[in-house]
Coordinates of N, CA, C and O in Angstrom, one line a residue:
X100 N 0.8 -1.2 0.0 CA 0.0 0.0 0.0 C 0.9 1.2 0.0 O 1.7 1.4 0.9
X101 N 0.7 2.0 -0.8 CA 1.4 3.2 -1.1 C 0.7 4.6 0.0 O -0.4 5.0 0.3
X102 N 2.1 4.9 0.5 CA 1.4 6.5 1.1 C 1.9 7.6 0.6 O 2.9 7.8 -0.1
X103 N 1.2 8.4 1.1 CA 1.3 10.1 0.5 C 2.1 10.5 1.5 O 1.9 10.5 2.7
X104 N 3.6 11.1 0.5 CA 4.3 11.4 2.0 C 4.3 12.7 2.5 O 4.7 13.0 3.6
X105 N 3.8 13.5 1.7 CA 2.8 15.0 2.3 C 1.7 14.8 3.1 O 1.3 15.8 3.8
X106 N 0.9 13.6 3.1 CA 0.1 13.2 4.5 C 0.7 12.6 6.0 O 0.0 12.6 7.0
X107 N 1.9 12.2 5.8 CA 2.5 11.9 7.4 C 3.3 12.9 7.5 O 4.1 12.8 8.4
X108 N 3.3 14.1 6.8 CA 4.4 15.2 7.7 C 3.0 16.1 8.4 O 1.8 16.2 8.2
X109 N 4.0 16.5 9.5 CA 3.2 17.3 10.5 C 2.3 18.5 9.5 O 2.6 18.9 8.4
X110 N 1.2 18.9 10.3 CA 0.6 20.0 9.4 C 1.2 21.3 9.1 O 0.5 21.9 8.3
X111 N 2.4 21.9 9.5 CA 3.0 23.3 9.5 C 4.3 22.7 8.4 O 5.2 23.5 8.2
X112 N 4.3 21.7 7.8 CA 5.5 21.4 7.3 C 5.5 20.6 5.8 O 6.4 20.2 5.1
X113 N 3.5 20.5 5.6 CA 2.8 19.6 4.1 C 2.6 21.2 3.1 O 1.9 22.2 3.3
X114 N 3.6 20.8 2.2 CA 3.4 21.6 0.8 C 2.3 22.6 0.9 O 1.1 22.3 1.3
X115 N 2.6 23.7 0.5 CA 1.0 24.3 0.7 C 0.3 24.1 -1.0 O 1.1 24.2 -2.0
X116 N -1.0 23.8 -1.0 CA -1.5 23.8 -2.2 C -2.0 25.5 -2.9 O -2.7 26.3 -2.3
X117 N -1.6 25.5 -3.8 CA -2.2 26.4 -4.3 C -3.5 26.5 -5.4 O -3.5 25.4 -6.0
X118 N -4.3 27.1 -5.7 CA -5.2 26.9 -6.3 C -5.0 28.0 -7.1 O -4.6 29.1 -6.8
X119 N -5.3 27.3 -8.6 CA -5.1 28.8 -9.4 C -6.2 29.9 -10.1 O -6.8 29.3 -11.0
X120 N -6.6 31.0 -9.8 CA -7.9 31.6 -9.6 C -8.0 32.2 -11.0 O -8.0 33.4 -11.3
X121 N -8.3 30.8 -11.9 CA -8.6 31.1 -13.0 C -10.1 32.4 -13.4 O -10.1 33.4 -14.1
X122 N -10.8 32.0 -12.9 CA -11.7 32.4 -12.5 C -11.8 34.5 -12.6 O -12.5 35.3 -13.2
X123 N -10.7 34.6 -11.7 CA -10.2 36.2 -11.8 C -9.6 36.6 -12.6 O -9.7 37.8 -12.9
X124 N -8.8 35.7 -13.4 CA -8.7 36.1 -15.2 C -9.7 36.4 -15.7 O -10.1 37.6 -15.9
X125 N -10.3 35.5 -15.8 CA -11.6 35.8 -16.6 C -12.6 36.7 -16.4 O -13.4 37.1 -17.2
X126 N -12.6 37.2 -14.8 CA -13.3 38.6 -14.5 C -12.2 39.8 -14.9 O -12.7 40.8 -15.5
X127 N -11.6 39.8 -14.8 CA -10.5 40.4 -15.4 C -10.5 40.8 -16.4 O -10.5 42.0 -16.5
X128 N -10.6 40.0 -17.6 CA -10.7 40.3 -19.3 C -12.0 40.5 -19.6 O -12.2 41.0 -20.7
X129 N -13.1 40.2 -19.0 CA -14.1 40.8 -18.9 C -15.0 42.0 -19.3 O -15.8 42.4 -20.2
X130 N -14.1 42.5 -17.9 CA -14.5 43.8 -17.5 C -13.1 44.7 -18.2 O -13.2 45.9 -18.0
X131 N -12.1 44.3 -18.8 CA -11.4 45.0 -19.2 C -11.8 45.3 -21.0 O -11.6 46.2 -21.9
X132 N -12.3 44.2 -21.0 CA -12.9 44.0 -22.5 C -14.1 45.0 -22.7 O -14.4 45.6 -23.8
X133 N -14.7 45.1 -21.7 CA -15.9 46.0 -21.5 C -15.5 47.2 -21.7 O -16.1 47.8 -22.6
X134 N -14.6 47.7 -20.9 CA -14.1 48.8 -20.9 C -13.9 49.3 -22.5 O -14.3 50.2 -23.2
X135 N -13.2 48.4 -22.7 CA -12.0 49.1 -24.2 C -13.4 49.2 -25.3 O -13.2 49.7 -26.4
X136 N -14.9 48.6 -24.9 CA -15.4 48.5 -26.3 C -16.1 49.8 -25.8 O -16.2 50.6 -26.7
X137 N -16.6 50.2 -24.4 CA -17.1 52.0 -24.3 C -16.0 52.7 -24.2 O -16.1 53.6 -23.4
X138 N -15.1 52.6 -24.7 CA -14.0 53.6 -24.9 C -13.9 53.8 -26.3 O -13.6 54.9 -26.7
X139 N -14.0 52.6 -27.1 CA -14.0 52.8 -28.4 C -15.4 53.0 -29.0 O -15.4 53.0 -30.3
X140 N -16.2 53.0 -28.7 CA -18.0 53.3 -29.0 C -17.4 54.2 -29.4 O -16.5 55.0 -29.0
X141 N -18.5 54.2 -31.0 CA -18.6 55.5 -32.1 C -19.2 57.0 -30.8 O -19.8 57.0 -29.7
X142 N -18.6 58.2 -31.6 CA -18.8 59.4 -31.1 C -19.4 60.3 -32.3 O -18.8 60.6 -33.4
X143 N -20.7 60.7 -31.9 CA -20.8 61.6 -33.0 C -21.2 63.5 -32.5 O -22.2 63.9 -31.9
X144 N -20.3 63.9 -32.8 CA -20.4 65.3 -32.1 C -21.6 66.3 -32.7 O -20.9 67.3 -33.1
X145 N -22.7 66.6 -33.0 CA -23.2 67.5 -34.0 C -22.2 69.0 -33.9 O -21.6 69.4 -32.9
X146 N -22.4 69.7 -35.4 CA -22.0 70.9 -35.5 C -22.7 72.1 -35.2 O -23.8 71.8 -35.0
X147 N -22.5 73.0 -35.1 CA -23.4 74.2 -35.4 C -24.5 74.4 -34.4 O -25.5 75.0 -34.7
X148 N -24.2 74.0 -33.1 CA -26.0 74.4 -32.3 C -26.7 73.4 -32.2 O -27.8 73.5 -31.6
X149 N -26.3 71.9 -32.7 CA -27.7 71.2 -33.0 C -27.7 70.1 -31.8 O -26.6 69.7 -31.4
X150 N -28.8 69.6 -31.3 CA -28.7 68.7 -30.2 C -29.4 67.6 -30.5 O -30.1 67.6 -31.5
X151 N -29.4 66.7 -29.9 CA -30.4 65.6 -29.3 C -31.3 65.6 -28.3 O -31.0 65.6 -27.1
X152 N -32.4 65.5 -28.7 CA -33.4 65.8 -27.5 C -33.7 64.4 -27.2 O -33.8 63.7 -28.2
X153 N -33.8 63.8 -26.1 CA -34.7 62.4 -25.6 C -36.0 62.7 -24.8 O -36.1 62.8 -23.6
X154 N -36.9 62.8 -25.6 CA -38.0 62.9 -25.0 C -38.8 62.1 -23.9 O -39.4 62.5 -22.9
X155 N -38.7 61.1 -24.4 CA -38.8 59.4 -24.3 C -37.7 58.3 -24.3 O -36.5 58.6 -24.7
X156 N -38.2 57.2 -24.0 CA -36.8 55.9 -24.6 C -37.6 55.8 -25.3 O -37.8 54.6 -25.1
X157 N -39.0 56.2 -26.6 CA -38.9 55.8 -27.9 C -39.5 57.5 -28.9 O -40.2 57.4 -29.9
X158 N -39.0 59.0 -28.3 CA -39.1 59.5 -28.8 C -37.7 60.4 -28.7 O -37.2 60.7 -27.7
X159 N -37.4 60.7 -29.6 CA -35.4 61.4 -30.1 C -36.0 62.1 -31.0 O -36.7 61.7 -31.9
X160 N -35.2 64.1 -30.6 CA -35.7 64.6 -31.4 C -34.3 65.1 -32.1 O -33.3 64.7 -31.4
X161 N -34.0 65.7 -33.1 CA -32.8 66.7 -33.5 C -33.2 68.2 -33.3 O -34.1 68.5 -34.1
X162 N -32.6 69.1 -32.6 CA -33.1 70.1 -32.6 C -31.9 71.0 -33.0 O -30.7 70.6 -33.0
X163 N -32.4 72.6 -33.6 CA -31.5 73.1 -34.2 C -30.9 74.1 -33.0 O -30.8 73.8 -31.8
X164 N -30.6 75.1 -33.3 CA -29.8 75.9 -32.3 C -31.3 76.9 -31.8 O -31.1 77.2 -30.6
X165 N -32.1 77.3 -32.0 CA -33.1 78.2 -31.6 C -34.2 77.2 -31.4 O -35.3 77.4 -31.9
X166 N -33.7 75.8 -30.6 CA -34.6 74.2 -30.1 C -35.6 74.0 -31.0 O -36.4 73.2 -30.5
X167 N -35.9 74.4 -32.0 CA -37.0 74.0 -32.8 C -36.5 72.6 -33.2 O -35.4 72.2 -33.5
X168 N -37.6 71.9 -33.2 CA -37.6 70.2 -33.7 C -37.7 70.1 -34.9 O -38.7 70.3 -35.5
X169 N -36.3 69.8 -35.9 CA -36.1 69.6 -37.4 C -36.2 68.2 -37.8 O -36.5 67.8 -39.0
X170 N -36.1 67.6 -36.9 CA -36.4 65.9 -37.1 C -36.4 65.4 -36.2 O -35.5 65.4 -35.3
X171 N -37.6 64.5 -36.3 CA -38.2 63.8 -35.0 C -39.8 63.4 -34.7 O -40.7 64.1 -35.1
X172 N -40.0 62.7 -34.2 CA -39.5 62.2 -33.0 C -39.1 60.6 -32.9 O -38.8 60.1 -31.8
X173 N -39.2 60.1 -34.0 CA -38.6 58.6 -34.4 C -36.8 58.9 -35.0 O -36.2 58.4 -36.0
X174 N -36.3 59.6 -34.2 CA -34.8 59.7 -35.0 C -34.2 58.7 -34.3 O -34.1 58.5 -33.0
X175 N -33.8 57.5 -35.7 CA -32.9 56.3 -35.4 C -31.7 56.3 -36.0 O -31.2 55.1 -35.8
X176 N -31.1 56.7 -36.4 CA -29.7 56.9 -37.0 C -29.4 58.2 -37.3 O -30.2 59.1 -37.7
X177 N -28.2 58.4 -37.0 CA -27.7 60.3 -37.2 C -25.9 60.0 -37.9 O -25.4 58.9 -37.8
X178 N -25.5 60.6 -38.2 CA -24.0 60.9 -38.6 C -23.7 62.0 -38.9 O -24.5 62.7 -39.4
X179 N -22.4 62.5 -38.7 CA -21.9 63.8 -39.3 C -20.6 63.9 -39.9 O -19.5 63.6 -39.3
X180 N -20.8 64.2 -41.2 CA -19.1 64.1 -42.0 C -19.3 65.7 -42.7 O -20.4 66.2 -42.9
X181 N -18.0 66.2 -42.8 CA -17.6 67.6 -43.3 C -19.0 68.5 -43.1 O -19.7 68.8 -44.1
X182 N -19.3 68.7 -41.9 CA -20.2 69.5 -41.5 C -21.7 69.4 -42.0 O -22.5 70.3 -41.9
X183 N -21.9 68.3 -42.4 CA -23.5 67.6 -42.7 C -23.7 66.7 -42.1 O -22.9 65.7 -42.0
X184 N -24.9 66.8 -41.4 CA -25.3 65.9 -41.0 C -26.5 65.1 -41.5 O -27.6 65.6 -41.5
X185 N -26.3 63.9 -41.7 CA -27.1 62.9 -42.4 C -27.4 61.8 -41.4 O -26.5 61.4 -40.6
X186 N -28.7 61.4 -41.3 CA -29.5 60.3 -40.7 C -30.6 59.7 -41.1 O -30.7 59.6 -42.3
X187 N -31.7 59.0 -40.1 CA -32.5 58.3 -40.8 C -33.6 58.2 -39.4 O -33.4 57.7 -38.3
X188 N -35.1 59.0 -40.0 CA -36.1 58.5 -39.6 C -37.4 58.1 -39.5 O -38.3 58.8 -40.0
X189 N -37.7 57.0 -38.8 CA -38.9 56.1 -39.1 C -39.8 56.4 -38.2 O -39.7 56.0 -37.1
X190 N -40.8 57.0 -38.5 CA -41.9 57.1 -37.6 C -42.7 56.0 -37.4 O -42.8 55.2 -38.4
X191 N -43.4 55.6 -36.1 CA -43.9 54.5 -35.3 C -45.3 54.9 -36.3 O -45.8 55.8 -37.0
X192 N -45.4 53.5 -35.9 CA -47.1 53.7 -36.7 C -48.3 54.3 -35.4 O -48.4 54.2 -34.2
X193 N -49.2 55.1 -36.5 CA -50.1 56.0 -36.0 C -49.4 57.2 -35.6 O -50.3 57.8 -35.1
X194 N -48.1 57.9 -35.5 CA -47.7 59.0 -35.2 C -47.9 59.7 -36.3 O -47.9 59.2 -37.5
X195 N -48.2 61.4 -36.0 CA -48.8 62.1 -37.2 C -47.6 62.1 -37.6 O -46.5 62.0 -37.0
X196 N -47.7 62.2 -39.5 CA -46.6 62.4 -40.0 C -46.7 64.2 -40.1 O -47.8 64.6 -40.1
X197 N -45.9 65.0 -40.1 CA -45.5 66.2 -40.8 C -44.0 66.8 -41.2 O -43.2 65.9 -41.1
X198 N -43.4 68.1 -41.7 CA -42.7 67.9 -42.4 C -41.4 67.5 -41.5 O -40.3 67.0 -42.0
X199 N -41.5 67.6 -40.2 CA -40.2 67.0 -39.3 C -40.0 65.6 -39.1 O -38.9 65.1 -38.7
X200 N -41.2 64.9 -39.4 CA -41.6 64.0 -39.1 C -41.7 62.9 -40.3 O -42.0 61.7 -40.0
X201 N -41.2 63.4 -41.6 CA -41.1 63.0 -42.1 C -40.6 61.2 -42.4 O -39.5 61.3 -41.9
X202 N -40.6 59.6 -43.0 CA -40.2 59.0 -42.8 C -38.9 59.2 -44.0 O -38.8 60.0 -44.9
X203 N -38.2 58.1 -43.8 CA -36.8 57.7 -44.3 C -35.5 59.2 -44.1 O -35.7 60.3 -43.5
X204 N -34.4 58.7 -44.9 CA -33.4 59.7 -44.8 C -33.6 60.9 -44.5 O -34.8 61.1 -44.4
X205 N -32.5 62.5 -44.1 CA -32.3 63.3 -44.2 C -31.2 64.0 -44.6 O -30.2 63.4 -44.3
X206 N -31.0 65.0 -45.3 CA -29.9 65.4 -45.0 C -29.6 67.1 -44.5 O -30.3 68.0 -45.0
X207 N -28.6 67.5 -43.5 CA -28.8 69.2 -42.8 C -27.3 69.4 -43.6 O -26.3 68.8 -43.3
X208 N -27.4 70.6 -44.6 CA -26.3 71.3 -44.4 C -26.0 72.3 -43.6 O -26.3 73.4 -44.0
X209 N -25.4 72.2 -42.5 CA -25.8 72.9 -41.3 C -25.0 74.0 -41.8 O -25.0 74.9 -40.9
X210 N -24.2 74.4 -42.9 CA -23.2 76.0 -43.7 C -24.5 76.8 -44.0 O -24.6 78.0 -43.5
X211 N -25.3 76.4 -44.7 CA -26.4 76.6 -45.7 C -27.8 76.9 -44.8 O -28.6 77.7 -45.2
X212 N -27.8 76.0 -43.6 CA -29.1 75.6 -43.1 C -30.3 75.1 -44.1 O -31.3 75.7 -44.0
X213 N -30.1 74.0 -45.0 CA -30.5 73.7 -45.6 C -31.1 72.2 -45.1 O -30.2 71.4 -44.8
X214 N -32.8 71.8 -45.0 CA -32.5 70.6 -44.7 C -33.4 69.7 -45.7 O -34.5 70.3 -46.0
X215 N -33.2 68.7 -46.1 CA -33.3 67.8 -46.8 C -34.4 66.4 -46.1 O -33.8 65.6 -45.4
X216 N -35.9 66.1 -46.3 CA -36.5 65.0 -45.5 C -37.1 64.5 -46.3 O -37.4 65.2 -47.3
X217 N -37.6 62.9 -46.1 CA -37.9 62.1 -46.8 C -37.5 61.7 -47.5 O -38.1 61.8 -48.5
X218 N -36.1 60.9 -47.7 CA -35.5 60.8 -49.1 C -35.2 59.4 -48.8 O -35.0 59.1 -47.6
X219 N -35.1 58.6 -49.7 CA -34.9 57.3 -49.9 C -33.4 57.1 -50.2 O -32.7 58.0 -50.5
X220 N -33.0 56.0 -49.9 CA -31.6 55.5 -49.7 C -30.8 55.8 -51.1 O -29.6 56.3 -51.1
X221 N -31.5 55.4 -52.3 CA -30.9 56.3 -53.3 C -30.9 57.6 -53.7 O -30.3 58.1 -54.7
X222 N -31.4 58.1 -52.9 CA -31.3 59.8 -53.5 C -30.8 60.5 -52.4 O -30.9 61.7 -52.5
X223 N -30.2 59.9 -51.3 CA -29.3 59.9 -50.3 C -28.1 60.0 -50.7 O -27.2 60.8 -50.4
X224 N -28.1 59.0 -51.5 CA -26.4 58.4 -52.0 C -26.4 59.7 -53.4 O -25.3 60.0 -53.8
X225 N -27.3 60.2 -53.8 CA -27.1 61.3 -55.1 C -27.0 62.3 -54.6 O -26.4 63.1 -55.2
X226 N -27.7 62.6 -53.4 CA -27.7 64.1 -52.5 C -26.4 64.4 -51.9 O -26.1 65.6 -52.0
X227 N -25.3 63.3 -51.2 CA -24.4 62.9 -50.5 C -23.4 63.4 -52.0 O -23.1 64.6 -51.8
X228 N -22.9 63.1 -52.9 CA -22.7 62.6 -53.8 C -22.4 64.2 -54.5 O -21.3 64.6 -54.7
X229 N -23.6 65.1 -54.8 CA -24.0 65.9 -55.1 C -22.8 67.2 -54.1 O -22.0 67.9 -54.7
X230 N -23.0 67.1 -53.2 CA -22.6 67.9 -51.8 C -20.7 67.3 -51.7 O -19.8 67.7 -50.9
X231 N -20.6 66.8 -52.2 CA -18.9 66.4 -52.4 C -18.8 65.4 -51.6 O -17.6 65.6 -51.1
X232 N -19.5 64.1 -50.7 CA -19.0 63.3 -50.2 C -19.1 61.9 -50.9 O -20.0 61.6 -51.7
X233 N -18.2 61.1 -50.4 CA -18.0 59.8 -51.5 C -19.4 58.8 -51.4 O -19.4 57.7 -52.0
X234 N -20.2 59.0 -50.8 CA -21.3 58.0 -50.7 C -21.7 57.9 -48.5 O -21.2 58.5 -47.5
X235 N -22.6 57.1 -48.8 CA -23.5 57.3 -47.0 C -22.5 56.8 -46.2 O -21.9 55.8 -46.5
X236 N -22.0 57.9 -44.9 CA -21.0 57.5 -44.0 C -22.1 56.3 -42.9 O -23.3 56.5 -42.7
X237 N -21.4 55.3 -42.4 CA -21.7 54.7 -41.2 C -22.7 55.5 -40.2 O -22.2 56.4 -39.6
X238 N -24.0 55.3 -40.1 CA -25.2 55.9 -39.5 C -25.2 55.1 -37.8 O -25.1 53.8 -37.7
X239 N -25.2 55.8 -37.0 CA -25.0 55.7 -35.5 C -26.1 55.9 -34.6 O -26.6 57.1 -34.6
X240 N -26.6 55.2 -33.7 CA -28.1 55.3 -33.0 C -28.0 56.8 -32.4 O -27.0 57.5 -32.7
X241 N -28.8 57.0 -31.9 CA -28.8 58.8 -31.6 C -28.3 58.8 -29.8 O -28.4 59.9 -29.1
X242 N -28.0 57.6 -29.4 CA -27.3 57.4 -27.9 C -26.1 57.6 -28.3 O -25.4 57.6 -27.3
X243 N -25.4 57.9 -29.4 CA -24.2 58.1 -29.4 C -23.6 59.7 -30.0 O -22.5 60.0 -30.4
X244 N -24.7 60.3 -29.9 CA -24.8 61.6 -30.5 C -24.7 62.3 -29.5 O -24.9 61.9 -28.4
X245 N -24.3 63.8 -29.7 CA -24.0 65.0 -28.7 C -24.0 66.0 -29.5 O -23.9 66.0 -30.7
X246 N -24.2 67.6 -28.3 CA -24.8 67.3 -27.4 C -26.1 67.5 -27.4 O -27.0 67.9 -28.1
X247 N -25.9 66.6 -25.9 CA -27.8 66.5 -25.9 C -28.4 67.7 -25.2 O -27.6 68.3 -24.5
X248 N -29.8 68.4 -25.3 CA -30.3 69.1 -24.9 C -31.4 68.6 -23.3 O -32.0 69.4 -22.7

């Protein structure tokens, strides 16, 4: 019969075991991973005065600099490249439509104060196009927009 000879030494003098706390790695890269991905979350700054209103968690308005509501209150995507801002919104069914309220694309030349609603994904890309940008930049929920009002 075989013995353990770390079981007949006295107790202050048996190997101490260690346990390895894999576990805290893994909370570790986690929460570090967490970190780095709201650190790197898209940022979209508007130009010129204009904000985001949250009325609701399902009404987002864009307001301009003298808070009047230019689009809204279904604003689901926003972006801003060379001082235009371009987005996209869908009004909930049964909300009145009017001209802020418009559904699909927009585009604000906020130099100009010119704004642009209802426009369909192709005449987005000819509008965009038109205005000297290479085609639709990456569109970002309006939680990632600033600032807010």
């Amino acid at each position: 019969m075989e013995t353990n000879a770390a079981q007949d030494l006295p107790r202050e003098r048996r190997p101490v075991r260690t346990s390895r706390p894999w576990w805290l790695l893994a909370i570790g890269l986690t929460v570090a991973l967490s970190a780095g991905l709201w650190w790197l979350r898209p940022s979209v700054r508007l130009p010129a005065g204009y904000r985001i209103f949250f009325a609701s968690g399902s009404e987002v308005y864009l307001v301009d600099p003298q808070d009047d509501n230019v689009i809204g209150a279904t604003l689901v995507e926003i972006q801003v490249q060379s001082g235009i801002i371009v987005g996209r919104n869908v009004p909930r069914p049964g909300d009145q439509v009017f001209e802020g309220n418009k559904p699909g694309y927009f585009v604000i030349e906020t130099g100009a104060g010119r704004i642009t609603r209802g426009l369909s994904r192709e005449q987005l890309e000819q509008q965009l196009r038109a205005l000297g940008l290479p085609g639709i930049p990456p569109l970002h929920p309006p939680e990632y927009a600033g600032p807010r009002k």
